Amino acid sequence: MLVNMRKMLNDALINHYCVPHFNINNLEWTRFILEAADSVHSPLIIGVSEGAVKYMGGYTVVSSIVKSLIKELDIKIPVALHLDHGSSYDSCKEAVKAGFSSVMIDASMHDFEDNIYITKKVVNYCKHYNISVEAEVGHVGGTEDGKEKSILYTTTSEAVKFVNATGIDFLAPALGSVHGLYKGEPKLNFETMKEISESLNIPLVLHGGTGIDDEKIRKAISCGICKLNINTELQIVWSNAVRKFLDQDKSVYDPRKIIKSGEAALKEAVIAKIKLLGSENRS
Ligand code: G3H
Ligand code: ZN
């Protein structure tokens, strides 16, 4: 059974840990991530971008895969199926109709007032279905589903105004993190992160989890980050393992063997991140 993110993230906020959001790309990744998180009893957020939804065959395909794997594998941990960076009211609605338990409306490409208007519309819709809503103010930098964005830092007053006006459950402020690989050191504004967290007292989300070192992740958690989004890091770990396997055995052609050759490395990375975030045994 899928759950929304409210209970898991509010517990993380009270008890000062963080729940991992891992992006999926296909059936196998979904299985690997579910099994890894279940083995260490961590609550789990499965994030799916619009690009990944399209790649996997549509919202209902994604939702059926996740629900069926939970059932067939007898997964016991709470799992949220979350639309990542939903770009419009319509895509959020489609995800909800297909059975997603949570959505992010990312209208951060619009101006502030339009971002509020679109986000509020999504919140009003989701209320009727008990779906949790995350939204972004400012811009997380880097590449998202192939589109480039520059960083636009969120201010505390904007964050407070946005949350009060929209009634969202969780806020993703842009505080220096980027999607994909960092050019140089990540420069996170921890002071504003803490200030926003203390002013709002709702769980905060940090996007662009790849490339942020362990110490900075721990500090971010102490400043109110309750959900960390990780995508690129898992892609790198998995593809490195697959590349190594293919280099070692030039005769292999069975796709099952090829995809599976990244399983151990992917699971190891998932479990290491869960331990770092402190979500082990929190399910
Ligand atoms: O929404 C997804 C993330 O923010 C992932 O970022 O690819 O840098 O780990 P990442
Ligand atoms: Zn993101």
Short mmCIF file of N, CA and C in Angstrom, two decimals, residues 107-191:
data_model
loop_
_atom_site.label_atom_id
_atom_site.label_comp_id
_atom_site.label_asym_id
_atom_site.label_seq_id
_atom_site.Cartn_x
_atom_site.Cartn_y
_atom_site.Cartn_z
N ALA A 107 6.19 24.99 -10.12
CA ALA A 107 5.83 26.11 -10.99
C ALA A 107 6.85 27.23 -10.80
N SER A 108 8.06 26.84 -10.40
CA SER A 108 9.07 27.84 -10.07
C SER A 108 9.61 28.56 -11.31
N MET A 109 9.26 28.06 -12.49
CA MET A 109 9.68 28.76 -13.71
C MET A 109 8.79 29.97 -13.97
N HIS A 110 7.65 30.05 -13.28
CA HIS A 110 6.74 31.19 -13.43
C HIS A 110 7.11 32.27 -12.42
N ASP A 111 6.52 33.46 -12.55
CA ASP A 111 6.84 34.47 -11.53
C ASP A 111 6.15 34.10 -10.21
N PHE A 112 6.56 34.76 -9.15
CA PHE A 112 6.17 34.38 -7.79
C PHE A 112 4.64 34.26 -7.63
N GLU A 113 3.90 35.26 -8.11
CA GLU A 113 2.44 35.25 -7.93
C GLU A 113 1.79 34.10 -8.72
N ASP A 114 2.30 33.83 -9.91
CA ASP A 114 1.75 32.72 -10.71
C ASP A 114 2.11 31.38 -10.08
N ASN A 115 3.31 31.31 -9.51
CA ASN A 115 3.72 30.09 -8.79
C ASN A 115 2.72 29.83 -7.66
N ILE A 116 2.37 30.87 -6.92
CA ILE A 116 1.38 30.74 -5.83
C ILE A 116 0.03 30.27 -6.39
N TYR A 117 -0.42 30.90 -7.46
CA TYR A 117 -1.74 30.60 -8.03
C TYR A 117 -1.83 29.12 -8.46
N ILE A 118 -0.79 28.66 -9.21
CA ILE A 118 -0.80 27.28 -9.73
C ILE A 118 -0.68 26.28 -8.57
N THR A 119 0.21 26.58 -7.63
CA THR A 119 0.44 25.67 -6.50
C THR A 119 -0.83 25.52 -5.66
N LYS A 120 -1.50 26.64 -5.42
CA LYS A 120 -2.74 26.61 -4.62
C LYS A 120 -3.81 25.76 -5.29
N LYS A 121 -3.86 25.86 -6.61
CA LYS A 121 -4.84 25.07 -7.37
C LYS A 121 -4.55 23.57 -7.16
N VAL A 122 -3.28 23.21 -7.17
CA VAL A 122 -2.89 21.80 -6.97
C VAL A 122 -3.22 21.36 -5.54
N VAL A 123 -2.94 22.24 -4.57
CA VAL A 123 -3.24 21.91 -3.16
C VAL A 123 -4.74 21.67 -3.00
N ASN A 124 -5.55 22.53 -3.57
CA ASN A 124 -7.01 22.38 -3.45
C ASN A 124 -7.49 21.07 -4.05
N TYR A 125 -6.91 20.71 -5.18
CA TYR A 125 -7.29 19.44 -5.83
C TYR A 125 -6.86 18.25 -4.96
N CYS A 126 -5.62 18.30 -4.48
CA CYS A 126 -5.05 17.16 -3.75
C CYS A 126 -5.72 16.90 -2.41
N LYS A 127 -6.26 17.99 -1.82
CA LYS A 127 -6.95 17.89 -0.54
C LYS A 127 -8.03 16.80 -0.56
N HIS A 128 -8.76 16.74 -1.65
CA HIS A 128 -9.88 15.79 -1.75
C HIS A 128 -9.42 14.34 -1.81
N TYR A 129 -8.16 14.11 -2.14
CA TYR A 129 -7.67 12.73 -2.31
C TYR A 129 -6.62 12.34 -1.27
N ASN A 130 -6.40 13.20 -0.29
CA ASN A 130 -5.41 12.94 0.76
C ASN A 130 -3.99 12.75 0.19
N ILE A 131 -3.67 13.59 -0.77
CA ILE A 131 -2.37 13.54 -1.44
C ILE A 131 -1.50 14.67 -0.88
N SER A 132 -0.27 14.38 -0.52
CA SER A 132 0.60 15.45 -0.01
C SER A 132 1.23 16.23 -1.16
N VAL A 133 1.52 17.51 -0.88
CA VAL A 133 2.03 18.41 -1.94
C VAL A 133 3.32 19.11 -1.51
N GLU A 134 4.30 19.01 -2.39
CA GLU A 134 5.58 19.72 -2.23
C GLU A 134 5.66 20.77 -3.33
N ALA A 135 6.29 21.91 -3.04
CA ALA A 135 6.47 22.92 -4.10
C ALA A 135 7.81 23.62 -3.93
N GLU A 136 8.22 24.31 -4.98
CA GLU A 136 9.55 24.96 -5.00
C GLU A 136 9.43 26.47 -5.15
N VAL A 137 10.22 27.19 -4.37
CA VAL A 137 10.31 28.64 -4.52
C VAL A 137 11.76 28.98 -4.82
N GLY A 138 12.00 29.89 -5.74
CA GLY A 138 13.36 30.13 -6.22
C GLY A 138 13.67 29.06 -7.27
N HIS A 139 14.93 28.96 -7.71
CA HIS A 139 15.28 27.89 -8.66
C HIS A 139 16.41 27.06 -8.11
N VAL A 140 16.20 25.73 -8.08
CA VAL A 140 17.32 24.81 -7.88
C VAL A 140 18.05 24.86 -9.23
N GLY A 141 19.39 24.93 -9.20
CA GLY A 141 20.13 25.07 -10.46
C GLY A 141 20.35 23.73 -11.17
N GLY A 142 21.09 23.78 -12.28
CA GLY A 142 21.49 22.56 -12.98
C GLY A 142 20.49 22.08 -14.02
N THR A 143 20.57 20.78 -14.34
CA THR A 143 19.74 20.22 -15.42
C THR A 143 18.64 19.33 -14.88
N GLU A 144 17.40 19.59 -15.32
CA GLU A 144 16.23 18.83 -14.87
C GLU A 144 15.56 18.27 -16.10
N ASP A 145 15.51 16.95 -16.23
CA ASP A 145 14.90 16.34 -17.42
C ASP A 145 15.40 17.03 -18.70
N GLY A 146 16.71 17.29 -18.74
CA GLY A 146 17.32 17.87 -19.95
C GLY A 146 17.24 19.39 -20.05
N LYS A 147 16.50 20.07 -19.10
CA LYS A 147 16.39 21.53 -19.20
C LYS A 147 17.32 22.21 -18.18
N GLU A 148 18.05 23.23 -18.63
CA GLU A 148 19.00 23.95 -17.75
C GLU A 148 18.28 25.05 -16.95
N LYS A 149 18.66 25.20 -15.67
CA LYS A 149 18.12 26.30 -14.85
C LYS A 149 19.27 26.91 -14.09
N SER A 150 19.29 28.23 -13.93
CA SER A 150 20.33 28.83 -13.08
C SER A 150 19.78 28.93 -11.66
N ILE A 151 20.68 29.04 -10.65
CA ILE A 151 20.20 29.08 -9.26
C ILE A 151 19.58 30.45 -8.95
N LEU A 152 18.42 30.43 -8.30
CA LEU A 152 17.83 31.67 -7.78
C LEU A 152 17.52 31.37 -6.31
N TYR A 153 18.29 31.98 -5.40
CA TYR A 153 18.15 31.67 -3.97
C TYR A 153 16.79 32.12 -3.41
N THR A 154 16.20 31.30 -2.58
CA THR A 154 14.92 31.62 -1.92
C THR A 154 15.21 32.48 -0.69
N THR A 155 14.38 33.49 -0.45
CA THR A 155 14.53 34.27 0.79
C THR A 155 13.50 33.77 1.81
N THR A 156 13.76 34.07 3.07
CA THR A 156 12.85 33.61 4.13
C THR A 156 11.46 34.24 3.97
N SER A 157 11.43 35.53 3.65
CA SER A 157 10.11 36.18 3.55
C SER A 157 9.29 35.60 2.39
N GLU A 158 9.97 35.29 1.28
CA GLU A 158 9.27 34.66 0.15
C GLU A 158 8.72 33.30 0.57
N ALA A 159 9.57 32.54 1.27
CA ALA A 159 9.17 31.18 1.69
C ALA A 159 7.93 31.25 2.59
N VAL A 160 7.95 32.16 3.55
CA VAL A 160 6.83 32.28 4.49
C VAL A 160 5.55 32.71 3.75
N LYS A 161 5.70 33.70 2.89
CA LYS A 161 4.53 34.18 2.14
C LYS A 161 3.96 33.05 1.27
N PHE A 162 4.85 32.31 0.62
CA PHE A 162 4.44 31.24 -0.30
C PHE A 162 3.69 30.12 0.44
N VAL A 163 4.26 29.69 1.56
CA VAL A 163 3.63 28.58 2.30
C VAL A 163 2.28 29.02 2.88
N ASN A 164 2.24 30.22 3.45
CA ASN A 164 0.98 30.70 4.01
C ASN A 164 -0.10 30.86 2.94
N ALA A 165 0.31 31.30 1.77
CA ALA A 165 -0.67 31.53 0.70
C ALA A 165 -1.15 30.24 0.04
N THR A 166 -0.31 29.21 0.04
CA THR A 166 -0.68 28.00 -0.73
C THR A 166 -1.16 26.83 0.14
N GLY A 167 -0.66 26.76 1.38
CA GLY A 167 -1.03 25.62 2.25
C GLY A 167 -0.33 24.32 1.86
N ILE A 168 0.83 24.41 1.22
CA ILE A 168 1.57 23.18 0.87
C ILE A 168 2.04 22.44 2.12
N ASP A 169 2.34 21.17 1.96
CA ASP A 169 2.82 20.36 3.09
C ASP A 169 4.32 20.50 3.29
N PHE A 170 5.06 20.63 2.21
CA PHE A 170 6.54 20.65 2.29
C PHE A 170 7.08 21.67 1.29
N LEU A 171 8.15 22.32 1.71
CA LEU A 171 8.74 23.33 0.82
C LEU A 171 10.14 22.92 0.38
N ALA A 172 10.39 23.09 -0.91
CA ALA A 172 11.75 22.89 -1.44
C ALA A 172 12.33 24.27 -1.73
N PRO A 173 13.07 24.85 -0.78
CA PRO A 173 13.66 26.15 -1.06
C PRO A 173 14.93 25.95 -1.89
N ALA A 174 15.25 26.91 -2.74
CA ALA A 174 16.49 26.82 -3.53
C ALA A 174 17.57 27.55 -2.74
N LEU A 175 18.51 26.78 -2.21
CA LEU A 175 19.51 27.40 -1.33
C LEU A 175 20.93 27.03 -1.76
N GLY A 176 21.11 26.86 -3.06
CA GLY A 176 22.46 26.65 -3.59
C GLY A 176 22.71 25.27 -4.16
N SER A 177 21.74 24.33 -3.99
CA SER A 177 21.98 22.99 -4.55
C SER A 177 21.63 22.99 -6.04
N VAL A 178 22.24 22.06 -6.77
CA VAL A 178 21.94 21.95 -8.20
C VAL A 178 21.61 20.50 -8.57
N HIS A 179 20.87 20.35 -9.65
CA HIS A 179 20.59 19.00 -10.17
C HIS A 179 21.78 18.55 -11.00
N GLY A 180 22.14 17.29 -10.86
CA GLY A 180 23.27 16.78 -11.64
C GLY A 180 24.58 17.07 -10.92
N LEU A 181 25.67 17.10 -11.68
CA LEU A 181 26.99 17.25 -11.06
C LEU A 181 27.32 18.71 -10.80
N TYR A 182 27.96 18.96 -9.67
CA TYR A 182 28.35 20.33 -9.30
C TYR A 182 29.61 20.74 -10.04
N LYS A 183 29.63 22.01 -10.46
CA LYS A 183 30.88 22.56 -10.98
C LYS A 183 31.53 23.21 -9.76
N GLY A 184 32.48 22.53 -9.13
CA GLY A 184 33.07 23.06 -7.90
C GLY A 184 32.29 22.59 -6.68
N GLU A 185 32.54 23.25 -5.55
CA GLU A 185 31.91 22.87 -4.27
C GLU A 185 30.47 23.38 -4.17
N PRO A 186 29.52 22.55 -3.66
CA PRO A 186 28.17 23.10 -3.44
C PRO A 186 28.22 24.20 -2.35
N LYS A 187 27.58 25.33 -2.62
CA LYS A 187 27.57 26.41 -1.62
C LYS A 187 26.15 26.55 -1.09
N LEU A 188 25.86 25.83 -0.02
CA LEU A 188 24.50 25.84 0.52
C LEU A 188 24.36 26.95 1.56
N ASN A 189 23.25 27.66 1.52
CA ASN A 189 23.02 28.72 2.50
C ASN A 189 22.30 28.13 3.72
N PHE A 190 23.10 27.59 4.66
CA PHE A 190 22.53 26.93 5.84
C PHE A 190 21.80 27.91 6.75
N GLU A 191 22.29 29.14 6.79
CA GLU A 191 21.67 30.13 7.67
C GLU A 191 20.20 30.37 7.27
#
